[in-house]
PDB file of C-alpha atoms and ligand atoms in Angstrom:
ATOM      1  CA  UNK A 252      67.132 105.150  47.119  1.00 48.00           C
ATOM      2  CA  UNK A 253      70.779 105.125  48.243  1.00 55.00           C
ATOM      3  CA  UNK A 254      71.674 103.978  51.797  1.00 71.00           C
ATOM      4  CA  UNK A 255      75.115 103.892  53.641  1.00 87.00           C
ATOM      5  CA  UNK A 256      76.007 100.621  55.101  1.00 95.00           C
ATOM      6  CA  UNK A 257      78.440 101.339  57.095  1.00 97.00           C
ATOM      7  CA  UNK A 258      81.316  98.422  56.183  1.00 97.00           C
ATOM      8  CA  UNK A 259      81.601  95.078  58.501  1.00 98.00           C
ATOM      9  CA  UNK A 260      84.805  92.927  58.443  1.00 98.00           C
ATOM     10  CA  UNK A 261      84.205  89.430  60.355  1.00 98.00           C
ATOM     11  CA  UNK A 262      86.910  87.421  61.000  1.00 98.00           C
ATOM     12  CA  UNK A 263      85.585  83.483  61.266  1.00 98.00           C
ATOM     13  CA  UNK A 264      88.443  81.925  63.455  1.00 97.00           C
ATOM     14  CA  UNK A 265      87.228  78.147  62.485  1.00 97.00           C
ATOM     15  CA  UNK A 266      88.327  75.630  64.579  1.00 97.00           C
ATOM     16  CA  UNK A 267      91.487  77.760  65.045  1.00 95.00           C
ATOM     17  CA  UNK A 268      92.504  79.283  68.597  1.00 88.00           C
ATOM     18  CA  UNK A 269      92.967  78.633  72.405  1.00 86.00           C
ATOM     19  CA  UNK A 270      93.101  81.166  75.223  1.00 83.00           C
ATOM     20  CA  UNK A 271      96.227  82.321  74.117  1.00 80.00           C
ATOM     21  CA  UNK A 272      94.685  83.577  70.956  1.00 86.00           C
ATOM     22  CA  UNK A 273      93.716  86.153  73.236  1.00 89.00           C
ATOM     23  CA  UNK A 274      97.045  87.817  73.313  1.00 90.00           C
ATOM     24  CA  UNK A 275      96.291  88.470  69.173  1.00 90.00           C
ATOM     25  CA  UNK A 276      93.163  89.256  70.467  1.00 92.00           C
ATOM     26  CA  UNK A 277      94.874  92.242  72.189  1.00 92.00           C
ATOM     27  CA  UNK A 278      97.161  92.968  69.738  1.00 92.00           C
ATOM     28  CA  UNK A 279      94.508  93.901  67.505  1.00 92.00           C
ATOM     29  CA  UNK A 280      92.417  95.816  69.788  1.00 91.00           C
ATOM     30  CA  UNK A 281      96.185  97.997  70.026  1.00 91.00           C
ATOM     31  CA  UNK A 282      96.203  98.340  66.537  1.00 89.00           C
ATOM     32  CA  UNK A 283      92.488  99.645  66.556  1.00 86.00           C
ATOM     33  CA  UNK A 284      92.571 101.963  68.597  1.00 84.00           C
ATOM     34  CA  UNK A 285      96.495 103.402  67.653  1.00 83.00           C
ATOM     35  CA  UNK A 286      95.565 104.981  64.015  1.00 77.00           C
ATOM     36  CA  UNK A 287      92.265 106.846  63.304  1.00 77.00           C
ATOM     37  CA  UNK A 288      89.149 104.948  64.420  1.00 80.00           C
ATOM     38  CA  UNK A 289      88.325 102.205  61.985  1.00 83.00           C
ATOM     39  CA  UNK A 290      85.820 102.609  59.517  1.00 88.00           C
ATOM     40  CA  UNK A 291      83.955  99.449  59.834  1.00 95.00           C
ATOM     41  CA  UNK A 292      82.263  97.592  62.507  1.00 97.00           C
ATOM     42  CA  UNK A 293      84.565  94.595  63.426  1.00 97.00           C
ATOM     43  CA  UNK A 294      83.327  91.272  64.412  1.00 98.00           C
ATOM     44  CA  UNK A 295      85.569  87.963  65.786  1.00 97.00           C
ATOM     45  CA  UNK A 296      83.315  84.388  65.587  1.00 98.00           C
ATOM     46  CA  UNK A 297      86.370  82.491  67.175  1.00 97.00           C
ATOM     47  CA  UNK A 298      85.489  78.966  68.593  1.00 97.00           C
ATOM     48  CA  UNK A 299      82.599  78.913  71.328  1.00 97.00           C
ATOM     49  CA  UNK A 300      85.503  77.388  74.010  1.00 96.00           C
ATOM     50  CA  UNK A 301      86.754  80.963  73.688  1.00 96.00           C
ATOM     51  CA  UNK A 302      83.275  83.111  72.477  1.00 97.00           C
ATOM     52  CA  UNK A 303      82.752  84.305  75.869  1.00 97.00           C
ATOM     53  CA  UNK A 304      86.162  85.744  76.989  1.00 96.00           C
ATOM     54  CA  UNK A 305      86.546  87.092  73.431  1.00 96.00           C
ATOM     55  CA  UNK A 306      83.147  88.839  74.196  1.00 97.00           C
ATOM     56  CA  UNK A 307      84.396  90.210  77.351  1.00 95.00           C
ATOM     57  CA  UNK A 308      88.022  91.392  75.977  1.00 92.00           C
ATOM     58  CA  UNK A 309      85.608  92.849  72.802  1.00 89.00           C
ATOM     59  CA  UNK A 310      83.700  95.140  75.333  1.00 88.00           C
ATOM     60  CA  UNK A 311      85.989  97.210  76.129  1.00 88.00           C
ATOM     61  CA  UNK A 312      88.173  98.069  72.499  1.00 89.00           C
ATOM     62  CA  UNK A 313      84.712  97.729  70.223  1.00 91.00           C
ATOM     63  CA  UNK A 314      84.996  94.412  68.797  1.00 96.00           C
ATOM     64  CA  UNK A 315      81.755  92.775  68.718  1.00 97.00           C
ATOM     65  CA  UNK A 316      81.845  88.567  69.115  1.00 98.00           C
ATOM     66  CA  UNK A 317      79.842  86.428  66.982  1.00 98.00           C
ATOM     67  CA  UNK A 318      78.899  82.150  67.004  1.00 98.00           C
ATOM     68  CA  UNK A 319      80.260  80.205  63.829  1.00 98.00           C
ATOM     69  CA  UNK A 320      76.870  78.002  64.013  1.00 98.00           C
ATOM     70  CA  UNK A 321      73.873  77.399  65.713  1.00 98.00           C
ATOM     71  CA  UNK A 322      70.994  74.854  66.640  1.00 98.00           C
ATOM     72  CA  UNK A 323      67.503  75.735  65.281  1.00 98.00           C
ATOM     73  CA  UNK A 324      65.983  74.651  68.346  1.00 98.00           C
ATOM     74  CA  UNK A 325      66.152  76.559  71.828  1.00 97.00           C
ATOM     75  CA  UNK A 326      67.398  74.003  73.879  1.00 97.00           C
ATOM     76  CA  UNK A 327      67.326  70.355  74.043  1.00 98.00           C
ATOM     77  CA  UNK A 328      68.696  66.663  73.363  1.00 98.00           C
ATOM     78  CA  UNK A 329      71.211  67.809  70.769  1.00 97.00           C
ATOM     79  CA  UNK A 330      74.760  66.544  72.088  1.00 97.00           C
ATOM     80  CA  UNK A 331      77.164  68.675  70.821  1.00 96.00           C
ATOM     81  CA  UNK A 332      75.272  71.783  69.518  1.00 97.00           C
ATOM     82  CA  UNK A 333      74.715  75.055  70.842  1.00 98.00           C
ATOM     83  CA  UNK A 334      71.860  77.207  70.674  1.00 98.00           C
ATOM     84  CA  UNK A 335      71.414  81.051  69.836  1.00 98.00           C
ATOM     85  CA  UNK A 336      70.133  82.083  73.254  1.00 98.00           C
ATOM     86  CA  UNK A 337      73.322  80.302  74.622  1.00 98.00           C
ATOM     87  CA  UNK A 338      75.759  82.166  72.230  1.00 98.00           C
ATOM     88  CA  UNK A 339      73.858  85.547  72.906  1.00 98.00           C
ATOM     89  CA  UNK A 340      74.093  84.420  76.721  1.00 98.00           C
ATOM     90  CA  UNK A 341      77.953  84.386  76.376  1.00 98.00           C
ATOM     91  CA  UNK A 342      77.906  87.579  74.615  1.00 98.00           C
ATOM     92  CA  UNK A 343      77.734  87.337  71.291  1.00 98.00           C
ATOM     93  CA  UNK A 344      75.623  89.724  68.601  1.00 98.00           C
ATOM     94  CA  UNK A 345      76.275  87.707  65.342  1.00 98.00           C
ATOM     95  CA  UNK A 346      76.328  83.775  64.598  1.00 99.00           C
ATOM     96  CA  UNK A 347      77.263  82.485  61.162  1.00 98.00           C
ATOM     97  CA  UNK A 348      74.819  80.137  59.457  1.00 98.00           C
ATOM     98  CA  UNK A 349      75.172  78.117  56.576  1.00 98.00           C
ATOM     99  CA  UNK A 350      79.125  78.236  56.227  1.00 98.00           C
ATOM    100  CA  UNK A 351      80.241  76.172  53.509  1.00 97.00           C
ATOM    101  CA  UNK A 352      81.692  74.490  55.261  1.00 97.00           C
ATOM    102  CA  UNK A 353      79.260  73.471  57.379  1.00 96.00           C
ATOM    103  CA  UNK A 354      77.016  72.888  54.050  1.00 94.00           C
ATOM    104  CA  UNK A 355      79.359  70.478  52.927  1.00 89.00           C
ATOM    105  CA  UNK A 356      80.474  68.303  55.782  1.00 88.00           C
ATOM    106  CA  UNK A 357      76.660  68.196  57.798  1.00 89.00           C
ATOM    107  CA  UNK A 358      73.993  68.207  54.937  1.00 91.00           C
ATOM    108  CA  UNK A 359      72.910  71.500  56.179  1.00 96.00           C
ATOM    109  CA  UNK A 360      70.139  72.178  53.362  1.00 97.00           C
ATOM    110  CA  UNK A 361      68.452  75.811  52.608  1.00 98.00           C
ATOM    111  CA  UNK A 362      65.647  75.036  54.809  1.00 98.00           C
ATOM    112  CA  UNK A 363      67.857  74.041  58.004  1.00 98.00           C
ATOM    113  CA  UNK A 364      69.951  77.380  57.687  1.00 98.00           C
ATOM    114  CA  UNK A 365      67.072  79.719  56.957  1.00 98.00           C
ATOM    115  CA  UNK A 366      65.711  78.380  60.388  1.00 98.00           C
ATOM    116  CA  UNK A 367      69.328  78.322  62.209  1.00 98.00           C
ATOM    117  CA  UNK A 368      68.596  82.002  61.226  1.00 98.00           C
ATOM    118  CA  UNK A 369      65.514  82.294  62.327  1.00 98.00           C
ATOM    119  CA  UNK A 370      66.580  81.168  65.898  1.00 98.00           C
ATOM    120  CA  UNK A 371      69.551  83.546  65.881  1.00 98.00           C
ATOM    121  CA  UNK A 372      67.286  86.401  65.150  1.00 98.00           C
ATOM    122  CA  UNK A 373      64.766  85.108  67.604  1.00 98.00           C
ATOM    123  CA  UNK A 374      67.659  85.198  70.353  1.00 98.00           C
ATOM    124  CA  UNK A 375      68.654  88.690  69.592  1.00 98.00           C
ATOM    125  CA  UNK A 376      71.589  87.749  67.292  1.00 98.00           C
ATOM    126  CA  UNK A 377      72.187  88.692  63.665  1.00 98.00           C
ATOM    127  CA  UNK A 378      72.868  86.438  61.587  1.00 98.00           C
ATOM    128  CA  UNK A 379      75.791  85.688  58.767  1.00 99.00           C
ATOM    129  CA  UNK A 380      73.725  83.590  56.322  1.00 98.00           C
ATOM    130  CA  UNK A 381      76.335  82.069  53.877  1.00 98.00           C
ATOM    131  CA  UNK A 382      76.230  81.400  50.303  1.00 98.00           C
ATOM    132  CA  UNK A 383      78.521  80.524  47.545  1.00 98.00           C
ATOM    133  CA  UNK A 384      78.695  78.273  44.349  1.00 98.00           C
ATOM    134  CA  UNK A 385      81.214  75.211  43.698  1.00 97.00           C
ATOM    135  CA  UNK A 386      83.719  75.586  41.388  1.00 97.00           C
ATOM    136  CA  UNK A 387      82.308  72.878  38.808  1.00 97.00           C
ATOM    137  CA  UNK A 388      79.096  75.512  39.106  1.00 97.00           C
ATOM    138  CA  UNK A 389      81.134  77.911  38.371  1.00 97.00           C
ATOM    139  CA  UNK A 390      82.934  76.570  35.560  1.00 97.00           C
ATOM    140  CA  UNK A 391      79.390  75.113  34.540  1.00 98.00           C
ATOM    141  CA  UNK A 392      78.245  78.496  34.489  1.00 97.00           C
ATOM    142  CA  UNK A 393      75.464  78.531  36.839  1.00 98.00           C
ATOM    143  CA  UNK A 394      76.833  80.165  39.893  1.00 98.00           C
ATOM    144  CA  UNK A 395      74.625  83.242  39.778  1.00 98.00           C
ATOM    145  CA  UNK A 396      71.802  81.013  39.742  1.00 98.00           C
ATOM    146  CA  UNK A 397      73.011  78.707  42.211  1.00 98.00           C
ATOM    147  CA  UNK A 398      73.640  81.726  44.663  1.00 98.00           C
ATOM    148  CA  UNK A 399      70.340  83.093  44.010  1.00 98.00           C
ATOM    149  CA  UNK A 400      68.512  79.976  44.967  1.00 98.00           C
ATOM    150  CA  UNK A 401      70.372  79.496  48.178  1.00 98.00           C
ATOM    151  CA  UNK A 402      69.740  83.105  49.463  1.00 98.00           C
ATOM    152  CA  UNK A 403      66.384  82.682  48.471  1.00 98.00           C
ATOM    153  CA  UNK A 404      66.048  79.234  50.369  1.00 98.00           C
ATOM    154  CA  UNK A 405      68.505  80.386  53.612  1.00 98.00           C
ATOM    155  CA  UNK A 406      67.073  83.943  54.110  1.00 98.00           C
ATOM    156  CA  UNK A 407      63.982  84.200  56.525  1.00 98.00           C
ATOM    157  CA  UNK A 408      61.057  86.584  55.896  1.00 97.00           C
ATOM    158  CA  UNK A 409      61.600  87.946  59.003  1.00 97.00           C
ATOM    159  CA  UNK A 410      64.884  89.862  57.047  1.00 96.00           C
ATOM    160  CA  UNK A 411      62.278  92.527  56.345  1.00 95.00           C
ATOM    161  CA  UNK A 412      61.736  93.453  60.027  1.00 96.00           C
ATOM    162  CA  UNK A 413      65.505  92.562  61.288  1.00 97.00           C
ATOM    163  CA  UNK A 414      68.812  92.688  60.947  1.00 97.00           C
ATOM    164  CA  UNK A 415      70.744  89.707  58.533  1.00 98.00           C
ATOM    165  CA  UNK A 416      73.939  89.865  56.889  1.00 98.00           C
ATOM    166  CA  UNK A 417      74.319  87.971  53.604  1.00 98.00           C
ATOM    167  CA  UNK A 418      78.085  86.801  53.151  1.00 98.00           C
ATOM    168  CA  UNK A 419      79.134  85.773  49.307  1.00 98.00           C
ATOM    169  CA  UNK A 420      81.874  82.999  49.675  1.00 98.00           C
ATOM    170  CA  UNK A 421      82.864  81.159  46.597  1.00 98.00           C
ATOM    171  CA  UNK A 422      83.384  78.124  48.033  1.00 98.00           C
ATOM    172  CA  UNK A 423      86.676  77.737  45.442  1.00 98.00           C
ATOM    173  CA  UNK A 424      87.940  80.380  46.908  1.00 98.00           C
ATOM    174  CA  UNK A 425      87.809  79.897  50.386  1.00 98.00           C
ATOM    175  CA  UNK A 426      90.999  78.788  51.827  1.00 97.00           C
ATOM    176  CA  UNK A 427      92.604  78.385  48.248  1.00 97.00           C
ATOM    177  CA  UNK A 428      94.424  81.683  47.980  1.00 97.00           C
ATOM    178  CA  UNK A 429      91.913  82.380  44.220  1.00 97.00           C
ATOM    179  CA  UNK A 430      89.548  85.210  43.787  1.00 98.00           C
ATOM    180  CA  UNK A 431      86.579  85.812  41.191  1.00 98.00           C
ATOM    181  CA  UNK A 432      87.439  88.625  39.236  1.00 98.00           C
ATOM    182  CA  UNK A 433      86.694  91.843  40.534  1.00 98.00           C
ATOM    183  CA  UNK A 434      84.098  91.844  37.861  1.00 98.00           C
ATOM    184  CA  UNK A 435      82.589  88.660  38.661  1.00 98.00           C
ATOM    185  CA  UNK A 436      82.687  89.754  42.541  1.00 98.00           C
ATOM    186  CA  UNK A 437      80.500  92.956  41.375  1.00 98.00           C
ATOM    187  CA  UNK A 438      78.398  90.577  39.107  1.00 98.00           C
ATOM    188  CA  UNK A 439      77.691  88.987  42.126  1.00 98.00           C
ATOM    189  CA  UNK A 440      76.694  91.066  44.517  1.00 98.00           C
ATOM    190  CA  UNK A 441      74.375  93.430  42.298  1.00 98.00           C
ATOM    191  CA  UNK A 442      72.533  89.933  41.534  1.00 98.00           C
ATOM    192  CA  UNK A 443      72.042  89.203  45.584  1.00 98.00           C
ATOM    193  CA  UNK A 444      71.526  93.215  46.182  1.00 98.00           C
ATOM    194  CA  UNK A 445      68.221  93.038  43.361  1.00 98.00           C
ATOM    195  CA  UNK A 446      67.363  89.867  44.789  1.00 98.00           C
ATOM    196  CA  UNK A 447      67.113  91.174  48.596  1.00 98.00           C
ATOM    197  CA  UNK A 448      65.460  94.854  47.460  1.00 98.00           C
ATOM    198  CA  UNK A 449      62.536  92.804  45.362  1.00 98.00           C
ATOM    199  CA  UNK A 450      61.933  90.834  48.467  1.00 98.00           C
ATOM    200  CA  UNK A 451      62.614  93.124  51.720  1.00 98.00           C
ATOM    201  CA  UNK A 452      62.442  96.729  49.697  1.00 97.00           C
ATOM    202  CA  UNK A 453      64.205  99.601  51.409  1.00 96.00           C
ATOM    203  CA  UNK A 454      65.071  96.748  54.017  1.00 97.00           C
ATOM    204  CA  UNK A 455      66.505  94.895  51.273  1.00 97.00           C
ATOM    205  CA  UNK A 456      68.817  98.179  50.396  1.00 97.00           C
ATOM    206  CA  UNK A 457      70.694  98.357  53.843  1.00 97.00           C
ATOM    207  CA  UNK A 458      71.596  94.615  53.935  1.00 98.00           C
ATOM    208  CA  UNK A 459      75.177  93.961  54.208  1.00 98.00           C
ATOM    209  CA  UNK A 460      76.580  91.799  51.554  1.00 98.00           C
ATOM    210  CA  UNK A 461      79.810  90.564  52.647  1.00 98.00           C
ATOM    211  CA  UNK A 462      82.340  88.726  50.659  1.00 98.00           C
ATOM    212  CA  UNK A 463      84.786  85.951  51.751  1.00 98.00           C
ATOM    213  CA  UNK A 464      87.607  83.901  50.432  1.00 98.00           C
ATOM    214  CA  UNK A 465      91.188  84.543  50.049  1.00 98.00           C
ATOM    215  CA  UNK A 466      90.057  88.168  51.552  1.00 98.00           C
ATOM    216  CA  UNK A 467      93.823  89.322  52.232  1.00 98.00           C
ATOM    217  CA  UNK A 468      95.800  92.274  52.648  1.00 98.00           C
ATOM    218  CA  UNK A 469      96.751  92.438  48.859  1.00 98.00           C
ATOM    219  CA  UNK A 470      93.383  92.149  47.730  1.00 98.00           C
ATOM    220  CA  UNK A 471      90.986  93.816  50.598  1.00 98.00           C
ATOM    221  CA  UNK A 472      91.533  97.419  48.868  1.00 97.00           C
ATOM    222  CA  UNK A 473      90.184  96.359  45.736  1.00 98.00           C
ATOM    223  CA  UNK A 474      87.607  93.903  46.596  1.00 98.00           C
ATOM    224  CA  UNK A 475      86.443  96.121  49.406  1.00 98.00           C
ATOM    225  CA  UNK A 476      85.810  99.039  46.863  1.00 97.00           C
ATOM    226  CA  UNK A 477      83.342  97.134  44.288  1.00 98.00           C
ATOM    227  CA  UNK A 478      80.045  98.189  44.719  1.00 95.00           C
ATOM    228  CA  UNK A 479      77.590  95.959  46.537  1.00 98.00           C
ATOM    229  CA  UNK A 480      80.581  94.937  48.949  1.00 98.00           C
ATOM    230  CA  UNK A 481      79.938  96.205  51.793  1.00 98.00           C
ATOM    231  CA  UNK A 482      82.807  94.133  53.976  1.00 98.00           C
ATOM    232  CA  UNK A 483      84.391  90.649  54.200  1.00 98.00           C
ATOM    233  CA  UNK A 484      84.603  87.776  55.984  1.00 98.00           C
ATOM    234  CA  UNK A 485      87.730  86.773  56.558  1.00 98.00           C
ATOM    235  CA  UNK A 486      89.334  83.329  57.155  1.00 98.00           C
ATOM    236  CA  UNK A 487      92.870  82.849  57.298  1.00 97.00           C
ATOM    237  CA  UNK A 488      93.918  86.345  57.800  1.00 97.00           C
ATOM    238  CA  UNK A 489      91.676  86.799  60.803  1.00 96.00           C
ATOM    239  CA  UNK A 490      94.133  84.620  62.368  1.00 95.00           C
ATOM    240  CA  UNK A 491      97.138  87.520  62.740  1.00 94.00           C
ATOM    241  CA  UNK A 492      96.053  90.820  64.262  1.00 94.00           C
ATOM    242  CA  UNK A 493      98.864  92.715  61.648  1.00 94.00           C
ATOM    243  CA  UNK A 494      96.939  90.710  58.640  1.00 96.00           C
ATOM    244  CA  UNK A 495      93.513  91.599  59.851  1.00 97.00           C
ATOM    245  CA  UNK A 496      94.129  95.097  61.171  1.00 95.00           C
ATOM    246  CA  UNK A 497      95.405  95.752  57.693  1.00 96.00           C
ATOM    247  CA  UNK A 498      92.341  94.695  56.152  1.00 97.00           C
ATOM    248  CA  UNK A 499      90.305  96.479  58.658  1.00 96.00           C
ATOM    249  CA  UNK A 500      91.986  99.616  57.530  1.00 94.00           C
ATOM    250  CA  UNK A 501      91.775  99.098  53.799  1.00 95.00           C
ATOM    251  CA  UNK A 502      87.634  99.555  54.434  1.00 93.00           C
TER     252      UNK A 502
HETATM  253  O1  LIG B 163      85.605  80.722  54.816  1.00 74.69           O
HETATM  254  C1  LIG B 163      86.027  81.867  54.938  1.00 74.69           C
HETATM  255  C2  LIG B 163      85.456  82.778  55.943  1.00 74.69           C
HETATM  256  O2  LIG B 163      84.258  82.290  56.463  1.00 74.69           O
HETATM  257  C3  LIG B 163      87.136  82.364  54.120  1.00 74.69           C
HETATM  258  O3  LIG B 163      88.295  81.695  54.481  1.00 74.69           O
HETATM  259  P1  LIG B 163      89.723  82.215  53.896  1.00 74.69           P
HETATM  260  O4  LIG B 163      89.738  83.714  54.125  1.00 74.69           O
HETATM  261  O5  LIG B 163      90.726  81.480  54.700  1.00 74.69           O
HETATM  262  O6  LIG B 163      89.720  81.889  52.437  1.00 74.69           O
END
């Protein structure tokens, strides 16, 4: 069966932007809505200080706002943490989970990101679930296999009945300015795309499979044609309207 996913390009601000990110904000909502309509949907996950006037400013050029995290649990004693139902309460349709990240730097294990998913798709959200190998995996030659194990570990059942988005992120790449190969990219995502249509079926067909790292205005033509890819997330070039804008229209 062949489905059309129609592309998504995410833009994960990280711990990057203030109010006056707004004005970018802006700028790219010009941009939009200047040329021909873009072909993608078009998501911001910019800090949660900012998530809810994002949200607002989103509503009226079609930019959707997403969390970059959430709690498992619906409320509670968890200083510092936000839950889905708060980030859908400030207006937001997508969280990511299991950023790199975030892997790295909090333990977050398989089992804690498939149920930070869970609770984003319990609030209504949909979530980014992240994966990605190291480069010593990599090199080692086990990144398919690491990949598959953490999608299979970070995705919840409830994929089958709901919407997810799977982002690939080589966690060398990420920030570094280095790409797989356009070969290893498509390598890639076939691998995730058999594992999600053995599990979820059809479902498992019209699951977007994102990639990240280094996504830039050079590359997003290419990358964004492989099959399998069905948009990016974008770090560092979120951060300029021009940049991201550019990528949006390479989709
Ligand atoms: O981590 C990323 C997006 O979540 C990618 O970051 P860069 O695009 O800055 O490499």
């Amino acid at each position: 069966m062949t489905t059309t996913i129609t592309p998504l390009i995410a833009g994960n601000w990280k711990m990057n932007g203030l109010r006056a990110s707004l004005d970018e904000l802006t700028a790219l909502a010009e941009m939009m809505t200047a040329g021909e309509a873009p072909r993608a949907i078009v998501v911001i996950c910019p800090p949660a200080t900012i998530l809810a006037a994002v949200a607002r400013q989103g509503a009226t050029s079609g930019i959707l706002a997403g969390g970059q995290d959430c709690h498992p649990a619906a409320s509670g004693a968890h200083t510092g943490d936000i839950a889905a139902g708060m980030l859908a309460d400030a207006g937001a349709q997508y969280v990511i989970v299991g950023h790199s990240e975030r892997r790295a730097a909090h333990g977050e294990t398989d089992d804690i990101v498939r149920a930070k998913a869970e609770a984003a798709i319990g609030a209504g959200l949909k979530p980014i679930i992240c994966v990605g190998e190291t480069e010593a995996e990599r090199d080692g030659g086990s990144a398919e296999s690491v990949v598959v194990s953490q999608l299979a570990g970070s995705i919840p059942d409830a994929a089958g009945q709901h919407d997810v988005i799977v982002a690939y992120e080589p966690v060398w790449a990420i920030g570094t300015g280095r790409t797989p190969s356009n070969d290893d990219i498509a390598q890639m995502h076939d691998a995730i795309r058999r594992q999600l249509v053995t599990r979820f079926g059809d479902k498992g067909q019209a699951i977007h499979i994102l990639y990240g790292g280094s996504l830039k205005p050079q590359n997003a033509r290419e990358i964004l044609a492989i099959s399998n890819v069905n948009g990016g997330l974008v770090g560092g070039a979120s951060l300029l309207a021009k940049d991201f804008a550019t990528i949006i229209s390479a989709v």
